[in-house]
Every structure is written in C-alpha cells, then in structure tokens.
mmCIF file of C-alpha atoms in Angstrom:
data_model
loop_
_atom_site.group_PDB
_atom_site.id
_atom_site.type_symbol
_atom_site.label_atom_id
_atom_site.label_comp_id
_atom_site.label_asym_id
_atom_site.label_seq_id
_atom_site.Cartn_x
_atom_site.Cartn_y
_atom_site.Cartn_z
ATOM 1 C CA MET G 427 0.000 0.000 0.000
ATOM 2 C CA LYS G 428 2.843 2.418 0.802
ATOM 3 C CA ILE G 429 4.365 1.964 -2.674
ATOM 4 C CA ARG G 430 1.041 2.951 -4.283
ATOM 5 C CA GLN G 431 0.836 6.080 -2.146
ATOM 6 C CA TRP G 432 4.386 7.119 -3.104
ATOM 7 C CA ALA G 433 3.662 6.406 -6.776
ATOM 8 C CA LEU G 434 0.557 8.595 -6.592
ATOM 9 C CA VAL G 435 2.475 11.412 -4.881
ATOM 10 C CA ALA G 436 5.242 11.178 -7.513
ATOM 11 C CA ALA G 437 2.712 11.178 -10.370
ATOM 12 C CA LEU G 438 0.928 14.216 -8.953
ATOM 13 C CA GLY G 439 4.236 16.027 -8.529
ATOM 14 C CA LEU G 440 5.165 15.271 -12.134
ATOM 15 C CA CYS G 441 1.794 16.578 -13.371
ATOM 16 C CA THR G 442 2.247 19.777 -11.359
ATOM 17 C CA ALA G 443 5.776 20.315 -12.679
ATOM 18 C CA THR G 444 4.670 19.638 -16.261
ATOM 19 C CA SER G 445 1.826 22.157 -16.059
ATOM 20 C CA ALA G 446 4.259 24.796 -14.772
ATOM 21 C CA TRP G 447 6.259 24.363 -17.992
ATOM 22 C CA ALA G 448 3.208 24.532 -20.259
ATOM 23 C CA SER G 449 2.694 27.553 -22.490
ATOM 24 C CA ASP G 450 0.099 30.190 -21.653
ATOM 25 C CA PHE G 451 -1.640 29.723 -25.030
ATOM 26 C CA LYS G 452 -1.146 27.396 -28.005
ATOM 27 C CA VAL G 453 -2.413 27.107 -31.581
ATOM 28 C CA GLY G 454 -0.948 24.497 -33.907
ATOM 29 C CA GLN G 455 2.807 24.432 -33.313
ATOM 30 C CA ILE G 456 2.807 28.015 -31.976
ATOM 31 C CA GLU G 457 3.125 28.660 -28.230
ATOM 32 C CA ILE G 458 2.489 32.120 -26.784
ATOM 33 C CA ASP G 459 3.802 33.038 -23.329
ATOM 34 C CA ASP G 460 4.221 36.000 -20.995
ATOM 35 C CA LEU G 461 1.570 38.294 -22.511
ATOM 36 C CA TRP G 462 1.420 41.649 -20.736
ATOM 37 C CA VAL G 463 0.568 45.326 -21.019
ATOM 38 C CA ARG G 464 1.263 48.197 -18.627
ATOM 39 C CA ALA G 465 -1.562 49.842 -16.720
ATOM 40 C CA THR G 466 -2.460 53.150 -18.348
ATOM 41 C CA ALA G 467 -2.442 56.627 -16.841
ATOM 42 C CA PRO G 468 -5.667 58.669 -16.735
ATOM 43 C CA GLY G 469 -6.369 60.052 -20.203
ATOM 44 C CA GLN G 470 -3.822 57.796 -21.925
ATOM 45 C CA ALA G 471 -5.314 56.851 -25.309
ATOM 46 C CA ASN G 472 -2.997 53.994 -26.328
ATOM 47 C CA GLY G 473 -1.231 51.012 -24.805
ATOM 48 C CA ALA G 474 1.403 48.499 -25.909
ATOM 49 C CA GLY G 475 1.327 44.728 -25.501
ATOM 50 C CA TYR G 476 4.207 42.287 -25.331
ATOM 51 C CA MET G 477 4.692 38.511 -25.501
ATOM 52 C CA GLU G 478 6.975 35.652 -26.477
ATOM 53 C CA ILE G 479 6.062 33.469 -29.464
ATOM 54 C CA ASP G 480 7.695 30.054 -29.983
ATOM 55 C CA ASN G 481 7.261 28.164 -33.247
ATOM 56 C CA ASP G 482 7.969 24.434 -32.937
ATOM 57 C CA ALA G 483 7.005 23.809 -36.583
ATOM 58 C CA LYS G 484 9.506 23.027 -39.340
ATOM 59 C CA THR G 485 8.085 25.907 -41.379
ATOM 60 C CA ALA G 486 8.039 29.615 -40.640
ATOM 61 C CA ASP G 487 4.791 31.353 -39.723
ATOM 62 C CA GLN G 488 3.639 34.964 -39.597
ATOM 63 C CA LEU G 489 1.695 36.825 -36.896
ATOM 64 C CA LEU G 490 -0.672 38.651 -39.254
ATOM 65 C CA SER G 491 -2.864 40.623 -36.880
ATOM 66 C CA VAL G 492 -4.265 41.112 -33.402
ATOM 67 C CA THR G 493 -7.837 42.115 -32.632
ATOM 68 C CA SER G 494 -9.367 43.205 -29.333
ATOM 69 C CA ASP G 495 -12.567 44.833 -28.123
ATOM 70 C CA ALA G 496 -10.398 46.826 -25.672
ATOM 71 C CA ALA G 497 -9.406 49.335 -28.382
ATOM 72 C CA GLU G 498 -10.842 50.881 -31.534
ATOM 73 C CA ARG G 499 -7.875 49.535 -33.512
ATOM 74 C CA VAL G 500 -4.967 47.170 -32.855
ATOM 75 C CA GLU G 501 -1.772 47.165 -34.928
ATOM 76 C CA LEU G 502 1.557 45.377 -34.950
ATOM 77 C CA HIS G 503 4.507 47.771 -34.606
ATOM 78 C CA THR G 504 8.264 47.902 -34.230
ATOM 79 C CA VAL G 505 10.675 50.593 -33.101
ATOM 80 C CA GLN G 506 13.354 51.679 -35.591
ATOM 81 C CA THR G 507 16.160 54.118 -34.901
ATOM 82 C CA GLU G 508 17.009 56.516 -37.703
ATOM 83 C CA ASN G 509 19.632 59.252 -37.271
ATOM 84 C CA GLY G 510 19.597 58.665 -33.518
ATOM 85 C CA VAL G 511 15.818 59.050 -33.244
ATOM 86 C CA ALA G 512 13.639 56.085 -32.299
ATOM 87 C CA ARG G 513 10.378 55.958 -34.247
ATOM 88 C CA MET G 514 7.477 53.574 -34.058
ATOM 89 C CA ARG G 515 6.588 51.885 -37.358
ATOM 90 C CA HIS G 516 3.390 50.040 -38.282
ATOM 91 C CA LEU G 517 3.975 46.521 -39.682
ATOM 92 C CA PRO G 518 1.015 45.944 -42.033
ATOM 93 C CA ASP G 519 2.428 42.567 -43.160
ATOM 94 C CA GLY G 520 2.834 41.320 -39.585
ATOM 95 C CA ILE G 521 5.765 39.773 -37.756
ATOM 96 C CA ALA G 522 7.723 36.761 -39.037
ATOM 97 C CA VAL G 523 8.030 33.799 -36.675
ATOM 98 C CA PRO G 524 10.939 31.594 -37.819
ATOM 99 C CA ALA G 525 10.705 27.811 -38.132
ATOM 100 C CA ASN G 526 11.867 26.099 -34.942
ATOM 101 C CA GLY G 527 12.451 29.576 -33.531
ATOM 102 C CA GLU G 528 11.010 32.354 -31.459
ATOM 103 C CA VAL G 529 10.254 36.034 -31.583
ATOM 104 C CA LYS G 530 9.960 38.353 -28.597
ATOM 105 C CA LEU G 531 7.653 41.327 -28.525
ATOM 106 C CA ALA G 532 9.285 43.595 -25.939
ATOM 107 C CA PRO G 533 9.709 47.295 -25.088
ATOM 108 C CA GLY G 534 11.933 48.983 -27.660
ATOM 109 C CA GLY G 535 11.154 46.417 -30.375
ATOM 110 C CA TYR G 536 8.186 44.547 -31.769
ATOM 111 C CA HIS G 537 4.913 45.194 -29.925
ATOM 112 C CA VAL G 538 1.124 45.162 -30.192
ATOM 113 C CA MET G 539 -0.297 48.697 -30.272
ATOM 114 C CA PHE G 540 -3.783 49.129 -28.776
ATOM 115 C CA LEU G 541 -5.032 52.417 -30.286
ATOM 116 C CA LYS G 542 -7.852 54.525 -28.839
ATOM 117 C CA LEU G 543 -8.526 52.452 -25.730
ATOM 118 C CA LYS G 544 -12.187 52.075 -24.851
ATOM 119 C CA GLN G 545 -11.290 52.143 -21.142
ATOM 120 C CA PRO G 546 -8.001 52.365 -19.214
ATOM 121 C CA PHE G 547 -5.918 49.250 -18.622
ATOM 122 C CA ALA G 548 -6.280 48.661 -14.871
ATOM 123 C CA GLU G 549 -3.489 46.909 -12.982
ATOM 124 C CA GLY G 550 -4.364 43.325 -12.044
ATOM 125 C CA THR G 551 -6.930 42.856 -14.808
ATOM 126 C CA GLU G 552 -6.603 41.139 -18.188
ATOM 127 C CA VAL G 553 -7.055 42.381 -21.745
ATOM 128 C CA PRO G 554 -8.595 39.779 -24.088
ATOM 129 C CA ALA G 555 -7.392 39.636 -27.682
ATOM 130 C CA THR G 556 -7.207 37.292 -30.651
ATOM 131 C CA LEU G 557 -3.949 36.577 -32.473
ATOM 132 C CA LYS G 558 -4.124 35.523 -36.132
ATOM 133 C CA PHE G 559 -1.257 33.512 -37.636
ATOM 134 C CA GLN G 560 -0.868 32.775 -41.328
ATOM 135 C CA ASN G 561 -0.430 28.995 -40.891
ATOM 136 C CA ALA G 562 -1.408 28.142 -37.325
ATOM 137 C CA GLY G 563 -4.709 30.058 -37.384
ATOM 138 C CA GLU G 564 -6.345 32.080 -34.617
ATOM 139 C CA VAL G 565 -6.059 31.852 -30.859
ATOM 140 C CA ALA G 566 -7.823 33.788 -28.083
ATOM 141 C CA VAL G 567 -5.353 35.150 -25.516
ATOM 142 C CA LYS G 568 -5.282 37.426 -22.473
ATOM 143 C CA PHE G 569 -2.685 40.080 -21.711
ATOM 144 C CA LYS G 570 -2.015 40.561 -17.979
ATOM 145 C CA VAL G 571 -2.072 44.213 -16.913
ATOM 146 C CA LYS G 572 1.145 44.969 -14.995
ATOM 147 C CA PRO G 573 1.880 48.107 -12.906
ATOM 148 C CA ILE G 574 2.257 51.349 -14.853
ATOM 149 C CA GLY G 575 6.035 51.438 -14.219
ATOM 150 C CA HIS G 576 6.658 47.749 -15.013
ATOM 151 C CA ASN G 577 9.968 47.374 -16.841
ATOM 152 C CA PRO G 578 11.143 43.761 -17.217
ATOM 153 C CA GLY G 579 14.875 43.261 -17.189
ATOM 154 C CA MET G 580 15.376 46.347 -15.033
ATOM 155 C CA HIS G 581 14.651 44.688 -11.685
ATOM 156 C CA GLY G 582 17.284 45.362 -9.070
ATOM 157 C CA MET G 583 19.190 47.859 -11.185
ATOM 158 C CA ASN G 584 20.118 51.110 -9.525
ATOM 159 C CA MET G 585 19.797 53.674 -12.269
ATOM 160 C CA LYS G 586 20.579 57.368 -11.843
ATOM 161 C CA HIS G 587 19.607 60.084 -14.296
#
C-alpha cells in the first residue's frame, strides 16, 4: 500500500511540474507566453502589448494581426532608430516567426499597439485579444495588466539620471 501512495504522490508532482512548464496559449505548433501590457495613466489613449512566441514547426509562420474589443484599432509595430531618433513603425504585413524559432515582442522592439482604448488598462486585470497567424490560425489570448512602471529586465538595477 505504501508503494502505491508514493507512486501517486510522484505522479501528482510530475503533473504539477509539467503544467508549470506549459505555455500560456497554443495554436498548432505556436506557443504564446508572458503576454502583458502596462496599466495606463488617466487620459492615456494607447497602450502596448508584449509577448513571447515560440514556433515548434519546421516551417516559418507569420503573426498577421491582433484584434481586441479593448481598443478601436490594434496594430503590430516595431521601433526603428534613424539618425539617432527612435520611431514607431506600423507593420502591415505582420511579424515573421521563424521555423523552430522564437520572436519576442518587448519594449523597444516589436509590440502590439492598442489604439484609442475604450477604457483604461487597470493593474491586475486582463485584456482579451485574438492573435491571427498565417499557418497556425487564430487563438484567443489574455494580456495581464502589470503596474504602470513595469519594466522587465530592469529589476534590481540602480539607475541614476
């Protein structure tokens, strides 16, 4: 009887560990993780969304579009620096996701632009959206709303200006 109990405990532990490694969202061979937006300030009309996209397929895919009822319009953008000036650029053809590769949407690079928000992004809530991929299809996702000053990768750094 004791061996069965230990086997059950081990099996449950393995299931728990496996679910911790699972992606947040999946469609076909595409896995989408760590979706987030910053909370917006009063009167702020737009917001940016970020995520990690992993493509386990042997063929490349393309994130074509994002839709959401949270904004009047949603676009895919990147930031390009020209003559020392960073400018946001709309990507009407979407974002390439390489075969057996990944793409990160992060501050200062690729991002989802929520234009003309219908209501502010409130910390602790979620923003529903739908991602459309050329090959994998569509998947409903939720962006977690982080604090207004959230800046991943900057934790613990002592910056002076």
